[in-house]
């Protein structure tokens, strides 16, 4: 006699409902709905999945939750073992692994019940909003005798919520930015990328916090942030001069070359900074003139002057270069120090020899394109002003 398979196994079983597994996912993702099968003590004959209730998303718990209401249970997937042969074959048996799979039309090509999973599970790909709902898995087992229709158990319950596509937005210092500045594209893996075009940028944008915020109905908002860092050109350059003996002019003590020397070349002058004596900068140098002169003659003795240049606003601090009538001066004639975004440079120059020439202090940020990071100020050598 053949074992009968009751039609009741295709109906929703109103038995004990196990605690539901709650899944929250995005559209186009995939999921696995587990359904344990007791193969050790009983022989399974069929596995049937039903959609039994609607599901909403609870914003307080961020978990899916079944909605109370009368929903007619709907079969969405089944796997039924074939009938055993009329004539038993020694060593041969049939079971679920030989069964026939059936699925609702919307799941064609994207759902499959895998007996090889641990536990066995219904795999669903390319989820969409219509897949949201509460599902139960009923498993029917063979009875103890040939006249017994067996027993059906609800082995699993799953509350599945599928959210709309992920939304990406941009904020600057907490304030929303216009979506017109962003371009949204899909990645090869199915994700989303948003590219923001921000500009033109100004000094006040330095260290601004720019965040990309991802929101959806099934997850807490998440954000990834960056701080805007920029190269900035100098905004102000000042240059002035004073007699080298005037220590109070800038706090730099300048020591002039000895008047008893008889030969000097500016390009070969060497200046050293002595940071002893409490950190006070002291220059000492050797200078000679290009022609032999009488060092005792008052008309040939020159008194060097100190020229100071200060550049502010550059990021990183500006480099300072000195020019005389458009020609660069030997960098050994000057000394530069940096304090924050302020660069100061002091130049020691014989004013009598170069009287009337135009001295240029050029501040530059080499990280910027040519001319964008350069600012100059000029001072006549024979003019002393602060």
mmCIF file of C-alpha atoms in Angstrom:
data_model
loop_
_atom_site.group_PDB
_atom_site.id
_atom_site.type_symbol
_atom_site.label_atom_id
_atom_site.label_comp_id
_atom_site.label_asym_id
_atom_site.label_seq_id
_atom_site.Cartn_x
_atom_site.Cartn_y
_atom_site.Cartn_z
ATOM 1 C CA UNK A 1 0.000 0.000 0.000
ATOM 2 C CA UNK A 2 1.252 3.512 -0.870
ATOM 3 C CA UNK A 3 1.573 6.110 1.820
ATOM 4 C CA UNK A 4 -0.903 8.918 1.261
ATOM 5 C CA UNK A 5 0.279 12.511 1.360
ATOM 6 C CA UNK A 6 -2.375 14.665 2.922
ATOM 7 C CA UNK A 7 -3.290 17.958 1.267
ATOM 8 C CA UNK A 8 -3.087 19.510 4.713
ATOM 9 C CA UNK A 9 0.651 19.685 4.369
ATOM 10 C CA UNK A 10 0.146 22.508 1.847
ATOM 11 C CA UNK A 11 -1.940 24.527 4.284
ATOM 12 C CA UNK A 12 -0.623 26.808 6.935
ATOM 13 C CA UNK A 13 -0.172 24.861 10.120
ATOM 14 C CA UNK A 14 -1.626 26.662 13.151
ATOM 15 C CA UNK A 15 0.685 24.991 15.600
ATOM 16 C CA UNK A 16 3.183 26.386 18.038
ATOM 17 C CA UNK A 17 4.988 29.296 16.436
ATOM 18 C CA UNK A 18 8.718 29.482 17.229
ATOM 19 C CA UNK A 19 10.307 32.795 18.087
ATOM 20 C CA UNK A 20 10.805 34.619 14.797
ATOM 21 C CA UNK A 21 14.138 35.462 13.286
ATOM 22 C CA UNK A 22 14.122 39.161 12.373
ATOM 23 C CA UNK A 23 15.972 40.254 9.248
ATOM 24 C CA UNK A 24 16.332 43.818 7.940
ATOM 25 C CA UNK A 25 17.846 44.166 4.489
ATOM 26 C CA UNK A 26 18.151 46.485 1.531
ATOM 27 C CA UNK A 27 16.721 46.046 -1.923
ATOM 28 C CA UNK A 28 18.846 43.912 -4.274
ATOM 29 C CA UNK A 29 20.552 42.151 -1.368
ATOM 30 C CA UNK A 30 20.280 38.415 -0.702
ATOM 31 C CA UNK A 31 19.252 36.535 2.411
ATOM 32 C CA UNK A 32 18.895 33.066 3.893
ATOM 33 C CA UNK A 33 15.728 31.924 5.711
ATOM 34 C CA UNK A 34 16.721 28.928 7.878
ATOM 35 C CA UNK A 35 14.400 25.969 8.420
ATOM 36 C CA UNK A 36 15.769 23.174 10.653
ATOM 37 C CA UNK A 37 14.699 19.637 9.684
ATOM 38 C CA UNK A 38 14.671 16.731 12.151
ATOM 39 C CA UNK A 39 16.283 13.982 10.087
ATOM 40 C CA UNK A 40 17.557 12.001 13.051
ATOM 41 C CA UNK A 41 14.247 10.764 14.471
ATOM 42 C CA UNK A 42 11.811 11.231 11.581
ATOM 43 C CA UNK A 43 11.707 11.048 7.806
ATOM 44 C CA UNK A 44 10.832 14.426 6.230
ATOM 45 C CA UNK A 45 8.377 14.335 3.346
ATOM 46 C CA UNK A 46 7.926 18.009 2.483
ATOM 47 C CA UNK A 47 9.039 21.519 3.302
ATOM 48 C CA UNK A 48 6.564 24.333 2.663
ATOM 49 C CA UNK A 49 7.075 28.068 3.195
ATOM 50 C CA UNK A 50 4.092 30.375 3.782
ATOM 51 C CA UNK A 51 3.774 34.133 3.957
ATOM 52 C CA UNK A 52 1.404 34.636 6.879
ATOM 53 C CA UNK A 53 1.511 38.330 7.859
ATOM 54 C CA UNK A 54 2.594 41.783 6.858
ATOM 55 C CA UNK A 55 5.648 43.345 8.500
ATOM 56 C CA UNK A 56 6.530 46.930 9.308
ATOM 57 C CA UNK A 57 9.749 48.425 10.600
ATOM 58 C CA UNK A 58 9.881 49.499 14.235
ATOM 59 C CA UNK A 59 11.900 52.724 14.377
ATOM 60 C CA UNK A 60 12.356 52.476 18.145
ATOM 61 C CA UNK A 61 13.962 49.021 18.084
ATOM 62 C CA UNK A 62 15.220 49.093 14.484
ATOM 63 C CA UNK A 63 13.743 45.612 14.033
ATOM 64 C CA UNK A 64 10.959 44.298 11.794
ATOM 65 C CA UNK A 65 7.645 43.651 13.498
ATOM 66 C CA UNK A 66 4.552 41.745 12.365
ATOM 67 C CA UNK A 67 1.434 43.812 11.754
ATOM 68 C CA UNK A 68 -1.798 42.620 13.329
ATOM 69 C CA UNK A 69 -4.432 41.927 10.727
ATOM 70 C CA UNK A 70 -6.158 39.243 8.782
ATOM 71 C CA UNK A 71 -3.769 38.068 6.094
ATOM 72 C CA UNK A 72 -4.611 34.925 4.171
ATOM 73 C CA UNK A 73 -1.608 32.599 4.384
ATOM 74 C CA UNK A 74 -0.014 32.171 1.003
ATOM 75 C CA UNK A 75 2.276 29.365 -0.061
ATOM 76 C CA UNK A 76 5.463 30.794 -1.566
ATOM 77 C CA UNK A 77 7.784 27.783 -1.800
ATOM 78 C CA UNK A 78 7.594 24.003 -1.437
ATOM 79 C CA UNK A 79 9.824 20.974 -1.723
ATOM 80 C CA UNK A 80 7.998 17.628 -1.824
ATOM 81 C CA UNK A 81 9.645 14.233 -1.768
ATOM 82 C CA UNK A 82 8.506 11.793 -4.478
ATOM 83 C CA UNK A 83 6.253 8.841 -3.723
ATOM 84 C CA UNK A 84 8.139 5.675 -2.822
ATOM 85 C CA UNK A 85 8.168 3.002 -5.546
ATOM 86 C CA UNK A 86 5.377 0.419 -5.603
ATOM 87 C CA UNK A 87 7.954 -2.327 -5.505
ATOM 88 C CA UNK A 88 10.665 -1.648 -2.941
ATOM 89 C CA UNK A 89 14.178 -1.920 -4.293
ATOM 90 C CA UNK A 90 16.796 -3.277 -1.938
ATOM 91 C CA UNK A 91 19.201 -0.509 -0.913
ATOM 92 C CA UNK A 92 17.239 2.189 -2.740
ATOM 93 C CA UNK A 93 15.372 5.043 -1.060
ATOM 94 C CA UNK A 94 13.854 8.361 -1.988
ATOM 95 C CA UNK A 95 13.654 11.545 0.036
ATOM 96 C CA UNK A 96 13.623 15.327 -0.094
ATOM 97 C CA UNK A 97 16.867 15.371 -2.048
ATOM 98 C CA UNK A 98 14.920 13.772 -4.917
ATOM 99 C CA UNK A 99 11.925 16.042 -4.455
ATOM 100 C CA UNK A 100 10.290 18.615 -6.698
ATOM 101 C CA UNK A 101 10.812 22.325 -6.041
ATOM 102 C CA UNK A 102 7.971 24.772 -6.547
ATOM 103 C CA UNK A 103 8.093 28.539 -6.038
ATOM 104 C CA UNK A 104 5.711 31.435 -6.462
ATOM 105 C CA UNK A 105 6.104 33.259 -9.814
ATOM 106 C CA UNK A 106 7.801 36.392 -8.336
ATOM 107 C CA UNK A 107 10.540 34.122 -6.958
ATOM 108 C CA UNK A 108 11.324 32.338 -10.200
ATOM 109 C CA UNK A 109 15.053 32.472 -10.836
ATOM 110 C CA UNK A 110 15.881 33.962 -7.438
ATOM 111 C CA UNK A 111 14.803 31.486 -4.738
ATOM 112 C CA UNK A 112 16.042 27.972 -3.895
ATOM 113 C CA UNK A 113 15.741 25.723 -0.856
ATOM 114 C CA UNK A 114 19.123 24.228 -0.028
ATOM 115 C CA UNK A 115 19.298 20.958 1.895
ATOM 116 C CA UNK A 116 23.075 21.291 2.068
ATOM 117 C CA UNK A 117 22.961 24.399 4.249
ATOM 118 C CA UNK A 118 23.362 23.963 7.981
ATOM 119 C CA UNK A 119 20.573 24.246 8.875
ATOM 120 C CA UNK A 120 18.692 23.832 5.575
ATOM 121 C CA UNK A 121 17.574 27.234 4.337
ATOM 122 C CA UNK A 122 15.600 29.062 1.699
ATOM 123 C CA UNK A 123 17.974 31.297 -0.256
ATOM 124 C CA UNK A 124 16.403 34.392 -1.815
ATOM 125 C CA UNK A 125 18.354 36.737 -4.104
ATOM 126 C CA UNK A 126 17.658 40.234 -5.426
ATOM 127 C CA UNK A 127 15.248 41.148 -2.661
ATOM 128 C CA UNK A 128 12.565 43.729 -3.383
ATOM 129 C CA UNK A 129 9.997 45.603 -1.320
ATOM 130 C CA UNK A 130 7.284 43.024 -2.048
ATOM 131 C CA UNK A 131 9.323 40.361 -0.229
ATOM 132 C CA UNK A 132 8.634 42.067 3.098
ATOM 133 C CA UNK A 133 6.535 39.855 5.377
ATOM 134 C CA UNK A 134 6.373 37.182 8.032
ATOM 135 C CA UNK A 135 7.219 33.693 6.803
ATOM 136 C CA UNK A 136 6.842 30.289 8.457
ATOM 137 C CA UNK A 137 8.373 26.991 7.415
ATOM 138 C CA UNK A 138 6.275 23.847 7.882
ATOM 139 C CA UNK A 139 7.934 20.452 7.669
ATOM 140 C CA UNK A 140 5.864 17.279 7.278
ATOM 141 C CA UNK A 141 7.258 13.976 8.518
ATOM 142 C CA UNK A 142 6.238 10.392 7.721
ATOM 143 C CA UNK A 143 4.085 8.650 10.308
ATOM 144 C CA UNK A 144 4.920 5.486 12.164
ATOM 145 C CA UNK A 145 2.697 3.242 10.003
ATOM 146 C CA UNK A 146 1.462 3.136 6.437
ATOM 147 C CA UNK A 147 -1.986 4.482 7.296
ATOM 148 C CA UNK A 148 -0.677 7.466 9.256
ATOM 149 C CA UNK A 149 -0.606 10.781 7.416
ATOM 150 C CA UNK A 150 2.278 11.803 9.632
ATOM 151 C CA UNK A 151 2.863 15.054 11.465
ATOM 152 C CA UNK A 152 3.475 18.634 10.364
ATOM 153 C CA UNK A 153 5.582 21.008 12.427
ATOM 154 C CA UNK A 154 6.271 24.708 12.111
ATOM 155 C CA UNK A 155 10.031 24.584 12.356
ATOM 156 C CA UNK A 156 10.870 28.238 11.713
ATOM 157 C CA UNK A 157 9.428 31.742 11.536
ATOM 158 C CA UNK A 158 11.123 34.725 9.932
ATOM 159 C CA UNK A 159 10.120 38.394 9.923
ATOM 160 C CA UNK A 160 11.730 39.938 6.866
ATOM 161 C CA UNK A 161 11.783 43.652 6.134
ATOM 162 C CA UNK A 162 13.186 44.905 2.845
ATOM 163 C CA UNK A 163 13.901 48.632 2.743
ATOM 164 C CA UNK A 164 14.010 51.007 -0.153
ATOM 165 C CA UNK A 165 17.337 51.819 -1.773
ATOM 166 C CA UNK A 166 19.985 53.358 0.411
ATOM 167 C CA UNK A 167 20.043 57.150 0.448
ATOM 168 C CA UNK A 168 23.282 59.151 0.501
ATOM 169 C CA UNK A 169 23.487 62.820 1.441
ATOM 170 C CA UNK A 170 26.257 65.325 2.151
ATOM 171 C CA UNK A 171 26.747 67.729 5.055
ATOM 172 C CA UNK A 172 29.304 70.425 5.779
ATOM 173 C CA UNK A 173 29.814 71.256 9.437
ATOM 174 C CA UNK A 174 26.471 69.589 10.122
ATOM 175 C CA UNK A 175 24.538 71.608 7.539
ATOM 176 C CA UNK A 176 23.050 69.809 4.499
ATOM 177 C CA UNK A 177 24.584 70.467 1.098
ATOM 178 C CA UNK A 178 22.614 70.698 -2.114
ATOM 179 C CA UNK A 179 22.178 67.374 -3.882
ATOM 180 C CA UNK A 180 22.928 69.170 -7.162
ATOM 181 C CA UNK A 181 26.618 69.182 -6.227
ATOM 182 C CA UNK A 182 26.718 65.378 -5.946
ATOM 183 C CA UNK A 183 26.669 62.616 -8.556
ATOM 184 C CA UNK A 184 25.242 59.217 -7.599
ATOM 185 C CA UNK A 185 26.469 56.058 -9.326
ATOM 186 C CA UNK A 186 26.168 52.303 -8.781
ATOM 187 C CA UNK A 187 29.216 50.175 -8.136
ATOM 188 C CA UNK A 188 29.857 46.861 -9.943
ATOM 189 C CA UNK A 189 28.973 45.042 -6.710
ATOM 190 C CA UNK A 190 25.558 46.718 -6.548
ATOM 191 C CA UNK A 191 26.412 49.400 -3.988
ATOM 192 C CA UNK A 192 26.132 53.153 -4.290
ATOM 193 C CA UNK A 193 28.783 55.848 -4.645
ATOM 194 C CA UNK A 194 28.259 59.567 -4.328
ATOM 195 C CA UNK A 195 30.821 61.992 -5.741
ATOM 196 C CA UNK A 196 30.709 65.553 -4.388
ATOM 197 C CA UNK A 197 32.033 68.542 -6.305
ATOM 198 C CA UNK A 198 32.742 71.213 -3.711
ATOM 199 C CA UNK A 199 34.074 74.595 -4.641
ATOM 200 C CA UNK A 200 35.369 77.147 -5.060
ATOM 201 C CA UNK A 201 36.938 76.861 -1.619
ATOM 202 C CA UNK A 202 37.980 79.833 0.507
ATOM 203 C CA UNK A 203 40.156 80.314 3.587
ATOM 204 C CA UNK A 204 37.168 79.968 5.876
ATOM 205 C CA UNK A 205 36.662 76.431 4.522
ATOM 206 C CA UNK A 206 39.919 75.294 6.135
ATOM 207 C CA UNK A 207 39.258 72.404 8.540
ATOM 208 C CA UNK A 208 35.604 72.212 7.536
ATOM 209 C CA UNK A 209 34.032 68.843 8.291
ATOM 210 C CA UNK A 210 32.426 67.252 5.230
ATOM 211 C CA UNK A 211 30.343 64.129 5.869
ATOM 212 C CA UNK A 212 28.659 61.581 3.639
ATOM 213 C CA UNK A 213 25.603 60.254 5.490
ATOM 214 C CA UNK A 214 23.965 56.941 4.591
ATOM 215 C CA UNK A 215 20.347 56.486 5.689
ATOM 216 C CA UNK A 216 17.704 53.829 5.187
ATOM 217 C CA UNK A 217 14.608 52.444 6.879
ATOM 218 C CA UNK A 218 16.431 49.465 8.333
ATOM 219 C CA UNK A 219 19.658 50.853 9.737
ATOM 220 C CA UNK A 220 20.817 53.666 11.955
ATOM 221 C CA UNK A 221 22.353 56.534 9.982
ATOM 222 C CA UNK A 222 26.057 56.085 9.413
ATOM 223 C CA UNK A 223 28.517 58.707 8.269
ATOM 224 C CA UNK A 224 32.040 59.004 6.990
ATOM 225 C CA UNK A 225 33.771 62.356 7.410
ATOM 226 C CA UNK A 226 36.835 64.192 6.175
ATOM 227 C CA UNK A 227 38.449 67.469 7.214
ATOM 228 C CA UNK A 228 39.278 69.921 4.459
ATOM 229 C CA UNK A 229 42.950 70.847 4.485
ATOM 230 C CA UNK A 230 44.328 73.303 1.966
ATOM 231 C CA UNK A 231 47.514 74.912 0.731
ATOM 232 C CA UNK A 232 47.114 78.669 1.194
ATOM 233 C CA UNK A 233 49.126 81.521 -0.328
ATOM 234 C CA UNK A 234 50.544 84.333 1.813
ATOM 235 C CA UNK A 235 48.088 87.166 2.341
ATOM 236 C CA UNK A 236 50.431 89.874 3.607
ATOM 237 C CA UNK A 237 54.104 90.691 3.239
ATOM 238 C CA UNK A 238 55.790 93.541 5.132
ATOM 239 C CA UNK A 239 59.376 94.735 4.811
ATOM 240 C CA UNK A 240 61.310 97.380 6.768
ATOM 241 C CA UNK A 241 64.858 98.288 7.745
ATOM 242 C CA UNK A 242 66.876 99.633 10.645
ATOM 243 C CA UNK A 243 70.463 100.358 11.556
ATOM 244 C CA UNK A 244 72.260 97.173 12.464
ATOM 245 C CA UNK A 245 73.174 98.568 15.888
ATOM 246 C CA UNK A 246 69.498 98.999 16.827
ATOM 247 C CA UNK A 247 68.840 95.774 18.718
ATOM 248 C CA UNK A 248 65.353 96.885 19.804
ATOM 249 C CA UNK A 249 64.139 97.243 16.219
ATOM 250 C CA UNK A 250 63.128 93.596 15.927
ATOM 251 C CA UNK A 251 64.814 91.626 18.684
ATOM 252 C CA UNK A 252 67.523 90.338 16.315
ATOM 253 C CA UNK A 253 71.089 91.397 17.230
ATOM 254 C CA UNK A 254 73.137 92.071 14.076
ATOM 255 C CA UNK A 255 76.944 92.270 14.260
ATOM 256 C CA UNK A 256 78.514 94.212 11.386
ATOM 257 C CA UNK A 257 81.654 93.097 9.530
ATOM 258 C CA UNK A 258 84.964 94.435 10.809
ATOM 259 C CA UNK A 259 85.922 97.788 9.139
ATOM 260 C CA UNK A 260 89.570 96.734 9.025
ATOM 261 C CA UNK A 261 88.925 94.117 6.319
ATOM 262 C CA UNK A 262 90.062 95.165 2.850
ATOM 263 C CA UNK A 263 88.160 92.906 0.451
ATOM 264 C CA UNK A 264 84.483 91.998 0.341
ATOM 265 C CA UNK A 265 82.078 90.103 -1.887
ATOM 266 C CA UNK A 266 78.403 89.963 -0.932
ATOM 267 C CA UNK A 267 77.843 86.672 -2.710
ATOM 268 C CA UNK A 268 80.623 85.060 -0.686
ATOM 269 C CA UNK A 269 79.630 86.445 2.701
ATOM 270 C CA UNK A 270 78.859 83.921 5.363
ATOM 271 C CA UNK A 271 76.499 84.483 8.263
ATOM 272 C CA UNK A 272 76.026 82.205 11.225
ATOM 273 C CA UNK A 273 73.343 82.246 13.886
ATOM 274 C CA UNK A 274 74.420 81.828 17.491
ATOM 275 C CA UNK A 275 71.442 80.689 19.553
ATOM 276 C CA UNK A 276 73.267 80.808 22.859
ATOM 277 C CA UNK A 277 72.801 83.561 25.430
ATOM 278 C CA UNK A 278 69.141 82.854 26.128
ATOM 279 C CA UNK A 279 68.121 82.127 22.547
ATOM 280 C CA UNK A 280 69.022 85.601 21.213
ATOM 281 C CA UNK A 281 69.909 85.402 17.529
ATOM 282 C CA UNK A 282 73.447 86.779 16.895
ATOM 283 C CA UNK A 283 74.859 87.096 13.414
ATOM 284 C CA UNK A 284 78.589 87.224 12.847
ATOM 285 C CA UNK A 285 80.094 87.524 9.406
ATOM 286 C CA UNK A 286 83.100 88.242 7.256
ATOM 287 C CA UNK A 287 82.898 90.677 4.358
ATOM 288 C CA UNK A 288 85.371 92.064 1.839
ATOM 289 C CA UNK A 289 85.046 94.543 -0.991
ATOM 290 C CA UNK A 290 85.778 93.578 -4.579
ATOM 291 C CA UNK A 291 88.363 96.353 -4.938
ATOM 292 C CA UNK A 292 91.299 97.215 -2.677
ATOM 293 C CA UNK A 293 90.515 100.333 -0.677
ATOM 294 C CA UNK A 294 91.980 102.346 2.116
ATOM 295 C CA UNK A 295 90.160 101.116 5.180
ATOM 296 C CA UNK A 296 91.044 104.291 7.082
ATOM 297 C CA UNK A 297 89.145 106.496 4.593
ATOM 298 C CA UNK A 298 85.759 107.560 6.013
ATOM 299 C CA UNK A 299 84.250 107.771 2.511
ATOM 300 C CA UNK A 300 84.886 104.092 1.787
ATOM 301 C CA UNK A 301 83.665 102.736 5.090
ATOM 302 C CA UNK A 302 80.086 101.473 4.805
ATOM 303 C CA UNK A 303 77.571 100.770 7.539
ATOM 304 C CA UNK A 304 75.396 97.706 6.880
ATOM 305 C CA UNK A 305 71.676 97.859 7.555
ATOM 306 C CA UNK A 306 69.302 95.167 8.647
ATOM 307 C CA UNK A 307 66.227 94.493 6.551
ATOM 308 C CA UNK A 308 63.383 92.392 7.888
ATOM 309 C CA UNK A 309 60.571 90.782 5.926
ATOM 310 C CA UNK A 310 57.519 89.143 7.444
ATOM 311 C CA UNK A 311 54.991 87.003 5.547
ATOM 312 C CA UNK A 312 51.716 85.824 7.077
ATOM 313 C CA UNK A 313 48.778 83.637 6.075
ATOM 314 C CA UNK A 314 50.610 80.951 4.107
ATOM 315 C CA UNK A 315 49.918 77.266 4.764
ATOM 316 C CA UNK A 316 52.461 75.779 5.142
ATOM 317 C CA UNK A 317 54.608 78.792 6.123
ATOM 318 C CA UNK A 318 55.988 80.692 3.152
ATOM 319 C CA UNK A 319 59.543 80.580 1.913
ATOM 320 C CA UNK A 320 61.205 84.000 1.724
ATOM 321 C CA UNK A 321 63.711 84.949 -0.962
ATOM 322 C CA UNK A 322 65.529 88.290 -1.265
ATOM 323 C CA UNK A 323 66.171 90.050 -4.597
ATOM 324 C CA UNK A 324 68.164 93.184 -5.379
ATOM 325 C CA UNK A 325 67.202 94.928 -8.613
ATOM 326 C CA UNK A 326 65.625 91.665 -9.740
ATOM 327 C CA UNK A 327 68.657 89.482 -8.994
ATOM 328 C CA UNK A 328 68.521 86.901 -6.182
ATOM 329 C CA UNK A 329 70.786 87.498 -3.208
ATOM 330 C CA UNK A 330 72.868 84.787 -1.648
ATOM 331 C CA UNK A 331 70.677 83.066 0.939
ATOM 332 C CA UNK A 332 73.623 83.066 3.340
ATOM 333 C CA UNK A 333 73.131 86.817 3.792
ATOM 334 C CA UNK A 334 69.822 86.214 5.555
ATOM 335 C CA UNK A 335 68.345 84.111 8.288
ATOM 336 C CA UNK A 336 64.768 82.849 8.382
ATOM 337 C CA UNK A 337 62.598 81.667 11.242
ATOM 338 C CA UNK A 338 59.068 80.201 11.336
ATOM 339 C CA UNK A 339 56.390 80.729 13.978
ATOM 340 C CA UNK A 340 53.016 79.216 13.095
ATOM 341 C CA UNK A 341 51.978 80.613 9.728
ATOM 342 C CA UNK A 342 54.379 83.564 10.077
ATOM 343 C CA UNK A 343 57.740 83.553 8.340
ATOM 344 C CA UNK A 344 60.347 86.175 9.257
ATOM 345 C CA UNK A 345 63.631 86.766 7.466
ATOM 346 C CA UNK A 346 66.399 89.234 8.369
ATOM 347 C CA UNK A 347 68.893 90.368 5.748
ATOM 348 C CA UNK A 348 72.231 92.119 6.439
ATOM 349 C CA UNK A 349 73.151 94.408 3.557
ATOM 350 C CA UNK A 350 75.726 97.233 3.121
ATOM 351 C CA UNK A 351 73.393 100.147 2.419
ATOM 352 C CA UNK A 352 76.003 102.601 1.066
ATOM 353 C CA UNK A 353 77.216 100.287 -1.684
ATOM 354 C CA UNK A 354 73.678 99.455 -2.814
ATOM 355 C CA UNK A 355 72.022 102.793 -2.123
ATOM 356 C CA UNK A 356 69.188 103.503 -4.541
ATOM 357 C CA UNK A 357 68.694 99.881 -5.555
ATOM 358 C CA UNK A 358 65.333 98.205 -5.167
ATOM 359 C CA UNK A 359 65.155 95.443 -2.598
ATOM 360 C CA UNK A 360 62.441 92.831 -3.014
ATOM 361 C CA UNK A 361 61.175 90.372 -0.421
ATOM 362 C CA UNK A 362 59.356 87.548 -2.170
ATOM 363 C CA UNK A 363 57.180 85.154 -0.150
ATOM 364 C CA UNK A 364 56.096 81.975 -1.903
ATOM 365 C CA UNK A 365 54.239 78.746 -1.211
ATOM 366 C CA UNK A 366 55.837 76.185 -3.490
ATOM 367 C CA UNK A 367 52.872 73.814 -3.110
ATOM 368 C CA UNK A 368 50.728 76.119 -5.225
ATOM 369 C CA UNK A 369 50.873 76.658 -8.939
ATOM 370 C CA UNK A 370 53.149 79.360 -10.299
ATOM 371 C CA UNK A 371 52.115 82.922 -9.412
ATOM 372 C CA UNK A 372 49.193 81.779 -7.213
ATOM 373 C CA UNK A 373 51.378 81.342 -4.145
ATOM 374 C CA UNK A 374 53.755 84.305 -4.619
ATOM 375 C CA UNK A 375 53.529 87.723 -2.975
ATOM 376 C CA UNK A 376 56.250 90.409 -3.016
ATOM 377 C CA UNK A 377 56.990 93.709 -1.312
ATOM 378 C CA UNK A 378 59.667 96.244 -2.267
ATOM 379 C CA UNK A 379 61.842 98.713 -0.362
ATOM 380 C CA UNK A 380 64.533 101.100 -1.554
ATOM 381 C CA UNK A 381 67.845 100.347 0.107
ATOM 382 C CA UNK A 382 68.374 103.954 1.162
ATOM 383 C CA UNK A 383 64.922 104.227 2.739
ATOM 384 C CA UNK A 384 64.450 103.333 6.365
ATOM 385 C CA UNK A 385 60.927 102.913 7.639
ATOM 386 C CA UNK A 386 58.983 100.480 9.709
#
